[in-house]
XYZ file of C-alpha atoms in Angstrom:
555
model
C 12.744 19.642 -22.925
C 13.820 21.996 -20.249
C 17.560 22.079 -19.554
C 18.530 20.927 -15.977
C 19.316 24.835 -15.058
C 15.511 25.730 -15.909
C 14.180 26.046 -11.960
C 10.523 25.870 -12.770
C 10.705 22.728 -15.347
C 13.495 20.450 -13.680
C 11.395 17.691 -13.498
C 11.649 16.805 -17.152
C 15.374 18.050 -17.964
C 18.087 15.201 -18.273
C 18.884 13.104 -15.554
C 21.913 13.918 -14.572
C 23.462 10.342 -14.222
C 22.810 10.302 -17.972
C 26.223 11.466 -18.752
C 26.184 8.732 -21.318
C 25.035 9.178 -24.956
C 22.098 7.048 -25.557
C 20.735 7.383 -22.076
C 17.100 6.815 -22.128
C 14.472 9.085 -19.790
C 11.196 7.268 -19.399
C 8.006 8.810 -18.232
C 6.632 6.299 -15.357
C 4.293 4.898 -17.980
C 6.285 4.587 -21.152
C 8.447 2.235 -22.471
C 12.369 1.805 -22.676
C 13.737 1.336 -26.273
C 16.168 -1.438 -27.029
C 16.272 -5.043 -27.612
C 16.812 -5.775 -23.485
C 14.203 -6.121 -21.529
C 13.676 -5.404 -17.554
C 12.454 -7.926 -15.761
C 13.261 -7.815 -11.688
C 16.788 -8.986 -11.601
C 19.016 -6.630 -10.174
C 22.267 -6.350 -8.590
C 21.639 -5.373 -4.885
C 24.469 -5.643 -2.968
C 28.319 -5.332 -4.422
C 32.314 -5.784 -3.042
C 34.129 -2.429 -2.042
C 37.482 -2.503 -0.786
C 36.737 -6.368 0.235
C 33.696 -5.401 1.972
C 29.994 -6.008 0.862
C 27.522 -2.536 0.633
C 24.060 -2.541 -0.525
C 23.865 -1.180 -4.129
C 21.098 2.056 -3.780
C 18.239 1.563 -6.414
C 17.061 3.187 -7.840
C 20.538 5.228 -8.352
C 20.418 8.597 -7.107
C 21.848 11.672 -9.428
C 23.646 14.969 -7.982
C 20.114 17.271 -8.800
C 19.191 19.269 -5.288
C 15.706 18.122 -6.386
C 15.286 14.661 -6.525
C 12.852 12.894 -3.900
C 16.190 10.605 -3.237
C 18.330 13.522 -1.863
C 15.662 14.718 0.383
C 17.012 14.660 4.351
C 16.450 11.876 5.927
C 14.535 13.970 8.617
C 12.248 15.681 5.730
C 11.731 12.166 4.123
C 10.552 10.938 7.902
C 8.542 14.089 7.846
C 6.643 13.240 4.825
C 6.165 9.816 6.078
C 4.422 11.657 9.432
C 2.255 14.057 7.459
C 1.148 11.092 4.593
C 0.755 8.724 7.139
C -1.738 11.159 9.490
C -3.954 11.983 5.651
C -4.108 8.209 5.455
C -4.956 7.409 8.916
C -8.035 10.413 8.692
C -9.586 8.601 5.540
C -9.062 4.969 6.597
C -10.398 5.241 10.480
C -13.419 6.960 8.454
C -14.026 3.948 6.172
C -12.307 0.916 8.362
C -12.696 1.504 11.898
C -17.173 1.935 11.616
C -17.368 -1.979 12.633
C -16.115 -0.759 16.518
C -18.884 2.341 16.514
C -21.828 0.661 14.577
C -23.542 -0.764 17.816
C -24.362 2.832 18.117
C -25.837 3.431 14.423
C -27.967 0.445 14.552
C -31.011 1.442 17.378
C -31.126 4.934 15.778
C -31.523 3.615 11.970
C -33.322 0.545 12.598
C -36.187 2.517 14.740
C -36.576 4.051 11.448
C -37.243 0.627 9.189
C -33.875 0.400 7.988
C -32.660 -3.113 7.689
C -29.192 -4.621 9.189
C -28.471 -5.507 5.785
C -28.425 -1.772 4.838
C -26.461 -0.708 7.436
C -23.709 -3.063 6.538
C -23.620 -1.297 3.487
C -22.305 1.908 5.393
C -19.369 -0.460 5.712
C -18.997 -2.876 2.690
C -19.750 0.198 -0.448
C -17.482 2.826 0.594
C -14.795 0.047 1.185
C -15.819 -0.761 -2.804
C -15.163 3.062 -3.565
C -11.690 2.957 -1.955
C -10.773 0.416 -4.557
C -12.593 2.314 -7.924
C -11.456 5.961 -6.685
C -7.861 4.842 -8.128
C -8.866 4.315 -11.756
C -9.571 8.395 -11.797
C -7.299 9.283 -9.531
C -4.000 7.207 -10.108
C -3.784 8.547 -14.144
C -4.164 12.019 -13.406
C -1.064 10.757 -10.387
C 0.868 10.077 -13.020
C -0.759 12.792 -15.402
C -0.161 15.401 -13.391
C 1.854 14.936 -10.636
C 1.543 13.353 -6.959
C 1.212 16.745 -5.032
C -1.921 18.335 -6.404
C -3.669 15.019 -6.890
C -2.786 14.715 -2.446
C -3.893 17.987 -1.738
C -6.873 17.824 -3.989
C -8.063 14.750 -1.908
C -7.357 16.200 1.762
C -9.707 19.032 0.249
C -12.431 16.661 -0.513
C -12.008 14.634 2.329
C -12.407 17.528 4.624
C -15.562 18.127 2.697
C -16.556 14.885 2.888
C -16.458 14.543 6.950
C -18.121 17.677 7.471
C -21.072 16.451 5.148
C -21.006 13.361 7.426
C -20.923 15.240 10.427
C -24.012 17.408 9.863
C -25.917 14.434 7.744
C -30.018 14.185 8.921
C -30.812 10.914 6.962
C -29.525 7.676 5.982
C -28.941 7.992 3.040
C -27.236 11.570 3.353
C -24.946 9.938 5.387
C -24.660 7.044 3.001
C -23.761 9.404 0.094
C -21.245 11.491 2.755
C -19.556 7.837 3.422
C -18.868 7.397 0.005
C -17.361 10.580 -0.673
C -14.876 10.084 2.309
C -13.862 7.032 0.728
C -13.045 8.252 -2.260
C -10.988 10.937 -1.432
C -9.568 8.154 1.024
C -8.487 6.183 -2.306
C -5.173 7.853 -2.036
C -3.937 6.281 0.666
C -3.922 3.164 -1.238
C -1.927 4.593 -4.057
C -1.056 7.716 -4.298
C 1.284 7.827 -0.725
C 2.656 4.499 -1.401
C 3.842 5.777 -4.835
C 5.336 8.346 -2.442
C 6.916 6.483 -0.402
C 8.378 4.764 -3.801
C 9.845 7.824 -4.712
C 11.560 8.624 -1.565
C 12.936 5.847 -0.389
C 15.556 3.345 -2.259
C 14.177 -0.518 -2.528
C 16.365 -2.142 0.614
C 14.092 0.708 2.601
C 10.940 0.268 0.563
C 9.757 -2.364 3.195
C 10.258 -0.771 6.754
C 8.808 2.687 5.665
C 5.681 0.833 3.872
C 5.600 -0.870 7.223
C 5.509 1.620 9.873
C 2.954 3.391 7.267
C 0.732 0.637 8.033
C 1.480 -0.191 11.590
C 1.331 3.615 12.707
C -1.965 3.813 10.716
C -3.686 0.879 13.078
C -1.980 2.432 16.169
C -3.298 5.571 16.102
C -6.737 4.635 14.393
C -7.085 2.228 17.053
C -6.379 5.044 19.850
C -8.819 7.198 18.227
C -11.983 4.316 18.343
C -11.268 3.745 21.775
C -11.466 7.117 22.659
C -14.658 8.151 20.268
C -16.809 4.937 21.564
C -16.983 7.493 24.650
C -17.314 10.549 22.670
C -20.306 8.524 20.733
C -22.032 7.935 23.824
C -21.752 11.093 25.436
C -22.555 13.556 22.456
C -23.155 11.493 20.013
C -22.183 9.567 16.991
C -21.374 12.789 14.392
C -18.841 14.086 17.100
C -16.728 11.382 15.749
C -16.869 13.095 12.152
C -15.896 16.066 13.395
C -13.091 14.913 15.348
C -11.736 13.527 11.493
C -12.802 16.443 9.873
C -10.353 18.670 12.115
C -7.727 16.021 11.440
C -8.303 16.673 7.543
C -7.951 20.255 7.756
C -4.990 19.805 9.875
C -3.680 17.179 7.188
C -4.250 19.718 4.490
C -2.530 22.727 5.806
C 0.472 20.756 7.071
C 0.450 19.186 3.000
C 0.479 22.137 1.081
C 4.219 23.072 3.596
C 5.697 20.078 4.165
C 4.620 17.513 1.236
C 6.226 18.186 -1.850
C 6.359 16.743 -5.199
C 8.203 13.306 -5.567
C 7.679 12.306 -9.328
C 11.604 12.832 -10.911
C 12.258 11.617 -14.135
C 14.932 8.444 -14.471
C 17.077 6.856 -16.775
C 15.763 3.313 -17.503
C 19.184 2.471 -15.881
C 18.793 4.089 -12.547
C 16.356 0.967 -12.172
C 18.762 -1.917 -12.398
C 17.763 -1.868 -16.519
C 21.071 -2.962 -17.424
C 21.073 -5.879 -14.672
C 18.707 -7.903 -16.666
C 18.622 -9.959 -19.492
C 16.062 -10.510 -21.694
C 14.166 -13.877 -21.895
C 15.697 -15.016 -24.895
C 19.329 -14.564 -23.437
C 21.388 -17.868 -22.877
C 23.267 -19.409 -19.792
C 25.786 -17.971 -21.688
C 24.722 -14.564 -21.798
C 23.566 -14.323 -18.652
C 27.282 -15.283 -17.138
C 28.302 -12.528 -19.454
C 26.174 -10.338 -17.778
C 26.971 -11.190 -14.589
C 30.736 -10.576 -14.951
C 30.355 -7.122 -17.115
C 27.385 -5.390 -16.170
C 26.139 -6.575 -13.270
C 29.501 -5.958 -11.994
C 29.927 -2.188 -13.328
C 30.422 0.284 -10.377
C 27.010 1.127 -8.503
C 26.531 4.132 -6.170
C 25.996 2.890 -2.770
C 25.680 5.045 0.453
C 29.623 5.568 0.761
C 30.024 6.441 -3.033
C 26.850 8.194 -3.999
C 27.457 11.596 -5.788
C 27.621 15.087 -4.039
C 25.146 17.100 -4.724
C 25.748 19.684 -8.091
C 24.461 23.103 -6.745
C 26.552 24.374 -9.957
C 24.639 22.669 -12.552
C 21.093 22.335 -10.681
C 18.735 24.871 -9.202
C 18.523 24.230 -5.210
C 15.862 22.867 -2.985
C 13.983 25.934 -1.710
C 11.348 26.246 0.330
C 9.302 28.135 -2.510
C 10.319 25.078 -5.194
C 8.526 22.862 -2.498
C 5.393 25.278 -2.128
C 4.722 24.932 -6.062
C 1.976 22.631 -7.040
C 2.158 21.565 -10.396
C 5.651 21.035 -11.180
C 5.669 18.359 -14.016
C 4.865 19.287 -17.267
C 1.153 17.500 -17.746
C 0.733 14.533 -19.865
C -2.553 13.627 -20.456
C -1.908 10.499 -23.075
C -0.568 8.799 -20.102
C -4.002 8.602 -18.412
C -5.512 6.003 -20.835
C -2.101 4.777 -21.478
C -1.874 3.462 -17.494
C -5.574 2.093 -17.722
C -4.280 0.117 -20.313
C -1.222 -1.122 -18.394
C -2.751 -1.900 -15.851
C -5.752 -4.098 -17.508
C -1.970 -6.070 -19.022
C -0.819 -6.343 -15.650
C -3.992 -7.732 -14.326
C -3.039 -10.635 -16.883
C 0.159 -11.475 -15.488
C -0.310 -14.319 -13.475
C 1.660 -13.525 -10.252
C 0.288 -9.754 -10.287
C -2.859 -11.412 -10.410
C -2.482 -13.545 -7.218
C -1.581 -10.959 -5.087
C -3.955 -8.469 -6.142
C -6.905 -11.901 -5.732
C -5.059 -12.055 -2.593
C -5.291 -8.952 -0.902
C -9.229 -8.481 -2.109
C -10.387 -11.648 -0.852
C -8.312 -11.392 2.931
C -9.873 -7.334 3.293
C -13.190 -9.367 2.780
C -12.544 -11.983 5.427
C -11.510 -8.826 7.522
C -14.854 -6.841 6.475
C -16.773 -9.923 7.175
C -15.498 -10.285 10.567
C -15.783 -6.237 11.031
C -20.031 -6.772 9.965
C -20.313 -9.260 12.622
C -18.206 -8.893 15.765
C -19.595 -6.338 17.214
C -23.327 -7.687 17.275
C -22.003 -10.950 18.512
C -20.367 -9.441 21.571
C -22.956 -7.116 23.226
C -25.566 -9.917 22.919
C -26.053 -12.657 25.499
C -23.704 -14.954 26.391
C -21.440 -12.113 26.579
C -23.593 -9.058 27.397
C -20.612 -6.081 26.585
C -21.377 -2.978 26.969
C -21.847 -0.992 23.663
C -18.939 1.553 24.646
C -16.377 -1.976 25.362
C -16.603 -2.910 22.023
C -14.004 -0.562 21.021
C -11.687 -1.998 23.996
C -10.965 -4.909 20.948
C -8.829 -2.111 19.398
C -5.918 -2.626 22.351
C -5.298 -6.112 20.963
C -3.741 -4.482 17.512
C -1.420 -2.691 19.259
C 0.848 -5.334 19.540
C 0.168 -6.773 16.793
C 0.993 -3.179 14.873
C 3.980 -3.250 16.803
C 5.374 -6.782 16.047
C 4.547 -6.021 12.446
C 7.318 -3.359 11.766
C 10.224 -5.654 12.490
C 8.689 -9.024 11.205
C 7.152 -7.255 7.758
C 9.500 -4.428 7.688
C 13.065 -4.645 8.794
C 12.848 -8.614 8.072
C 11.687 -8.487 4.854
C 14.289 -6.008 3.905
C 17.353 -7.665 5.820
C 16.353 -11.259 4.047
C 16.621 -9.670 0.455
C 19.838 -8.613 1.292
C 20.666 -11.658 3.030
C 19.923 -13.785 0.237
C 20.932 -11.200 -2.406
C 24.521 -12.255 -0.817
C 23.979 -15.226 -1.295
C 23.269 -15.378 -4.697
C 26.536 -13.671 -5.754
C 24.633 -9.893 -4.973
C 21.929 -10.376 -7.464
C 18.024 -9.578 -6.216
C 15.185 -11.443 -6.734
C 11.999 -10.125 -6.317
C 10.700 -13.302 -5.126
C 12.792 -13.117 -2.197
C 10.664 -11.272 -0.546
C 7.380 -13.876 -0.636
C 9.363 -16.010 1.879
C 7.753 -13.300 4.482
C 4.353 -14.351 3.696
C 4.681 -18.206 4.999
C 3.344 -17.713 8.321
C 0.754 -15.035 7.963
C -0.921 -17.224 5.434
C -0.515 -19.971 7.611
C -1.898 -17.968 10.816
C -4.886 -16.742 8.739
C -6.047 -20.595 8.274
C -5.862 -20.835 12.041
C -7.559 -17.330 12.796
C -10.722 -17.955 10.395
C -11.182 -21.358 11.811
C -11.422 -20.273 15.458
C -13.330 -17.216 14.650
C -15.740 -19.798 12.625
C -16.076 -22.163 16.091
C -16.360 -19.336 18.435
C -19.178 -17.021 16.605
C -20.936 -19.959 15.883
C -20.855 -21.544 19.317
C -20.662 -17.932 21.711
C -22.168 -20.231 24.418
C -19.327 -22.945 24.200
C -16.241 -20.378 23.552
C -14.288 -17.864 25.578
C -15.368 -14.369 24.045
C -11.495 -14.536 23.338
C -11.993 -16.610 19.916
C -13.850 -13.628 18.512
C -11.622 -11.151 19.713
C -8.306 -12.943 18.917
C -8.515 -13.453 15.134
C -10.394 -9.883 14.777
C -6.916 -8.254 16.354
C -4.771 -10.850 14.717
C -6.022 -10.514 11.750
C -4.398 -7.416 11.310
C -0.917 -9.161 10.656
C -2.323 -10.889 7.732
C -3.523 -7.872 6.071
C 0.202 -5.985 6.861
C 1.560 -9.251 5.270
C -0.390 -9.225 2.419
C -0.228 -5.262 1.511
C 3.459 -4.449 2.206
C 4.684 -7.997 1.060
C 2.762 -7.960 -1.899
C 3.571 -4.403 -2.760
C 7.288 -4.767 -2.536
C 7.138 -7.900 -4.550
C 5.356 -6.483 -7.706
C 7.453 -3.291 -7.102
C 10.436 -4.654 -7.179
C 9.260 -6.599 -10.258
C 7.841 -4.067 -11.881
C 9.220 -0.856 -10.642
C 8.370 1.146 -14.256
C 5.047 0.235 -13.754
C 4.478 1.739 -10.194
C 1.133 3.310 -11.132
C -0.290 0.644 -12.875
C 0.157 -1.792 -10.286
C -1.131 0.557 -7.795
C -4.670 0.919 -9.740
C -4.654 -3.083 -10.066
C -4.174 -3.801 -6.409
C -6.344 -1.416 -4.997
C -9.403 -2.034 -7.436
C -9.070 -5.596 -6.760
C -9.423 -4.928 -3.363
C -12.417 -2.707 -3.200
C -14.530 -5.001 -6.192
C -12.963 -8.119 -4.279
C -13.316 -7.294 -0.798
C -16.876 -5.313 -1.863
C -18.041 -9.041 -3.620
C -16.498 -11.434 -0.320
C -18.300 -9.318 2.436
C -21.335 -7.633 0.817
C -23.865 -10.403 1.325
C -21.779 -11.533 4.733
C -25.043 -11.039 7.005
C -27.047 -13.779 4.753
C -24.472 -16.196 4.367
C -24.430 -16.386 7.763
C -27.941 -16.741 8.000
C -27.869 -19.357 5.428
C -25.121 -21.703 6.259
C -23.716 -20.368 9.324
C -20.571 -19.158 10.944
C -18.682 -22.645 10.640
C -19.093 -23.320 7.284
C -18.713 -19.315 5.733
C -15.294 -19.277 7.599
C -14.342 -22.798 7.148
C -14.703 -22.000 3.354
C -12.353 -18.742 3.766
C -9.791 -20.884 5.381
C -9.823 -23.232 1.944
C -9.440 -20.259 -0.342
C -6.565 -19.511 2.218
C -5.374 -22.749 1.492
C -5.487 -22.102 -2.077
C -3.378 -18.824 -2.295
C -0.649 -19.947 0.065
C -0.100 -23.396 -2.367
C -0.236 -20.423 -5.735
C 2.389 -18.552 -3.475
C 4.842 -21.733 -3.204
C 4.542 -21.920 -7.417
C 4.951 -18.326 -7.841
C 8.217 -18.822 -5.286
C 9.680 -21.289 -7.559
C 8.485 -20.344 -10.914
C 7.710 -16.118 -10.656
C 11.395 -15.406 -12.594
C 10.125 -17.562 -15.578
C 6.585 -15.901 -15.389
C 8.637 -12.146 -14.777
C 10.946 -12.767 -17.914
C 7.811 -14.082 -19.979
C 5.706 -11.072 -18.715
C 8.899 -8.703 -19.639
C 7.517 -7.626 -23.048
C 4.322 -6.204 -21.783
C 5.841 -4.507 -18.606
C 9.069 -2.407 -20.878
């Protein structure tokens, strides 16, 4: 093990809030010893001086180097720069439903069947999901940066294939290759974002991630509808593929590594109990331990430029930086096949697959639906939906964001400054609510165009996007906070589930409806709906007893 003074190997020399004998460092995928066991209690917020401050976890040491001592206006940079790579891959993969009145004359003239075409949407959206088993253990393997700039690479490659492509299925097999390089914008930047920002920030940054994501791939449909029609579809792939190379460049300067390793304590270890602990023991804990000093913003330490190398601008230029470890790859397939086992990991990963299918279903079919008669659009107005996310993008960063990270405080107050993850689900009430509503009227209104305002189609394809923010950054911060030693693991469940899940809800979306119709597809979303928000009110009440029974497999 390198010492901390070792410039080129800091990443696996002692923490340096491990002043303590009997410390223990734990690789992101391994294990702490000892008889306690971490399951998602924490304390969050604690009394200075008669005044309440928000406890900073995970707790920051005095090393130059770690992600947590990064300026705040380097940490917003990153956030810029990971948030324009994700926003390249996803417009590629998401935002086809807006431009695909403009693939279907030229591909259909050629025998290809709507069916087909849908699968330019529904099989790289699969691929999103499966890229993370390969990519998220060589994450943790190897480190976040060169797994980032590895993907910008091929997703540069990958647009400039489908920007030259002569055939379906050349641009088929281009398609997939964007999406997955695009995989890492599903897990590899939120584990960034993990690792720069402390957990009463987690939700706000993963939030304007996603809202600033919509915002700006919604600017860039509207715009390339025109650009389609003028010089054709491919111009759009270039436009990302100059976006790509712009991403890339601006990652190898600005984006460094993030992965630091951290005393199981730095987590909140010590702030739980383990499920065989008493009433007894767990007022014990609450007076001693719980109560120990924490760092907060006022007290945190000063940086140690005596004992630890600085942050230079050449430290940040390196590449590999951790020292690999390869057992970890099978190690976090493994995890994360556990995690899929635990019963509230399980509903939100179910969760977020099935809703991205309601969303791909409605992305399949809008479009069709709205240049043909009664409503006769244009093929270049289609895009025009786009403006109604804006709002919706907007209202999402206070609502999902600084809400959901105010209440845990609020409530962490409340209940004498210890945090419970579930805390955070009380955010999902009313987008699971509104998603009942939305797939009901977009249900009446494609099946009846001649009885409804072109509004009900329009509406719940905008609105929708709330759900989705709900379900991604809510979920997320839940099993995060639950589960915080098992980042990368939960990040492979969650996004597999939603590319197999979403991939299996919207695949066959154009002969469902043919079968049984718009009403009765959508009226039996809104059930399954139904079905997740009444798991969500038992997870509410019962998700500590599940955590603390689930604690043995996730330590």
């Amino acid at each position: 093990m390198a010492t901390p003074q070792d410039p080129e190997k800091f990443a696996t020399g002692m923490h340096p809030t491990s002043s303590a004998k009997g410390d223990t460092i734990v690789h992101e995928t391994e294990s702490p010893s000892g008889g306690r066991l971490f399951n998602g209690t924490i304390k969050l917020t604690t009394s200075k001086d008669r005044k309440e401050e928000v406890v900073l976890i995970p707790q920051p040491s005095a090393d130059p180097r770690d992600p947590l001592n990064i300026a705040k206006w380097q940490k917003l940079l990153m956030l810029g720069l990971i948030t324009f790579y994700s926003i390249t891959g996803l417009c590629a993969i998401n935002s086809l439903g807006s431009l695909l009145v403009f693939f279907i004359p030229d591909y259909q003239s050629e025998g290809i069947s709507m069916q087909r075409i849908s699968g330019l949407i529904t099989y790289p959206s699969l691929l999103v999901g499966l890229g993370n088993i390969l990519s998220m253990p060589l994450v943790l393997s190897i480190g976040r940066r060169p797994v980032y700039l590895a993907s910008n690479l091929v997703l540069l490659i990958g647009l400039i294939l489908c920007a030259t492509s002569k055939s379906f299925e050349w641009h088929f097999a281009a398609r997939c290759i964007v999406a997955f390089a695009a995989a890492q914008s599903e897990a590899t930047v939120p584990l960034i974002i993990q690792d720069i920002f402390f957990l009463h920030q987690r939700a706000r940054a993963y939030q304007v991630w996603a809202s600033a994501q919509t915002l700006i791939q919604s600017a860039l449909v509207m715009g390339s509808s025109y650009m389609t029609r003028d010089v054709g579809w491919r111009s759009w792939y270039g436009l990302l593929a100059a976006m790509a190379g712009a991403s890339l460049l601006l990652g190898i300067v600005f984006v460094p590594e993030t992965y630091y390793d951290r005393p199981a304590e730095a987590w909140g270890f010590k702030d739980s109990v383990s499920n065989t602990s008493s009433r007894a023991d767990l007022q014990e804990t609450i007076k001693t331990e719980i109560s120990t000093q924490k760092q907060t913003e006022t007290s945190r330490p000063s940086l140690d430029l005596a004992s630890y190398p600085p942050r230079t601008l050449s430290s940040d230029l390196r590449v590999f930086v951790m020292t690999p470890d390869y057992s970890c790859i099978l190690r976090t397939l493994k995890q994360a096949v556990q995690l899929l086992a635990f019963p509230h990991v399980a509903w939100i990963a179910l969760m977020n697959g099935v809703i991205i299918g309601f969303d791909i279903s409605i992305i399949i079919t809008y479009g069709p639906i709205l240049v043909a008669p009664p409503y006769n659009w244009p093929e270049t107005s289609v895009s025009l939906t786009q403006i109604g996310q804006f709002p919706v993008a907007f209202l999402a960063i206070p609502l999902l964001g600084w809400f959901s990270d105010r209440s845990v405080i609020w409530m962490a107050r409340r209940n004498k400054g210890v945090h419970e993850p579930e805390f955070r689900l009380l955010t999902l009430v009313f987008p699971l609510i509104l998603c009942m509503i939305l797939m009901i009227v977009y249900g009446l209104g494609a099946q009846n165009p001649f009885k409804y305002h072109w509004m009900a189609i329009v509406f719940p394809q905008d609105v929708i996007l709330l759900v989705l923010f709900a379900c991604n950054t809510v979920g997320l911060t839940y099993l995060l906070d639950a589960h915080p030693q098992r980042a990368g693991p939960i990040c492979v469940v969650i996004c597999v589930c939603r590319g197999l899940i979403s991939f299996g809800v919207s695949r066959n979306t154009v002969t469902y409806v043919d079968n049984i119709g718009f009403l009765n597809l959508f009226g039996i979303y809104t059930g399954m709906v139904g079905v997740f928000a009444v798991v969500g009110v038992a997870v509410f009440f019962w998700g500590k007893r599940l955590r603390m029974l689930c604690a043995r497999w996730a330590n």
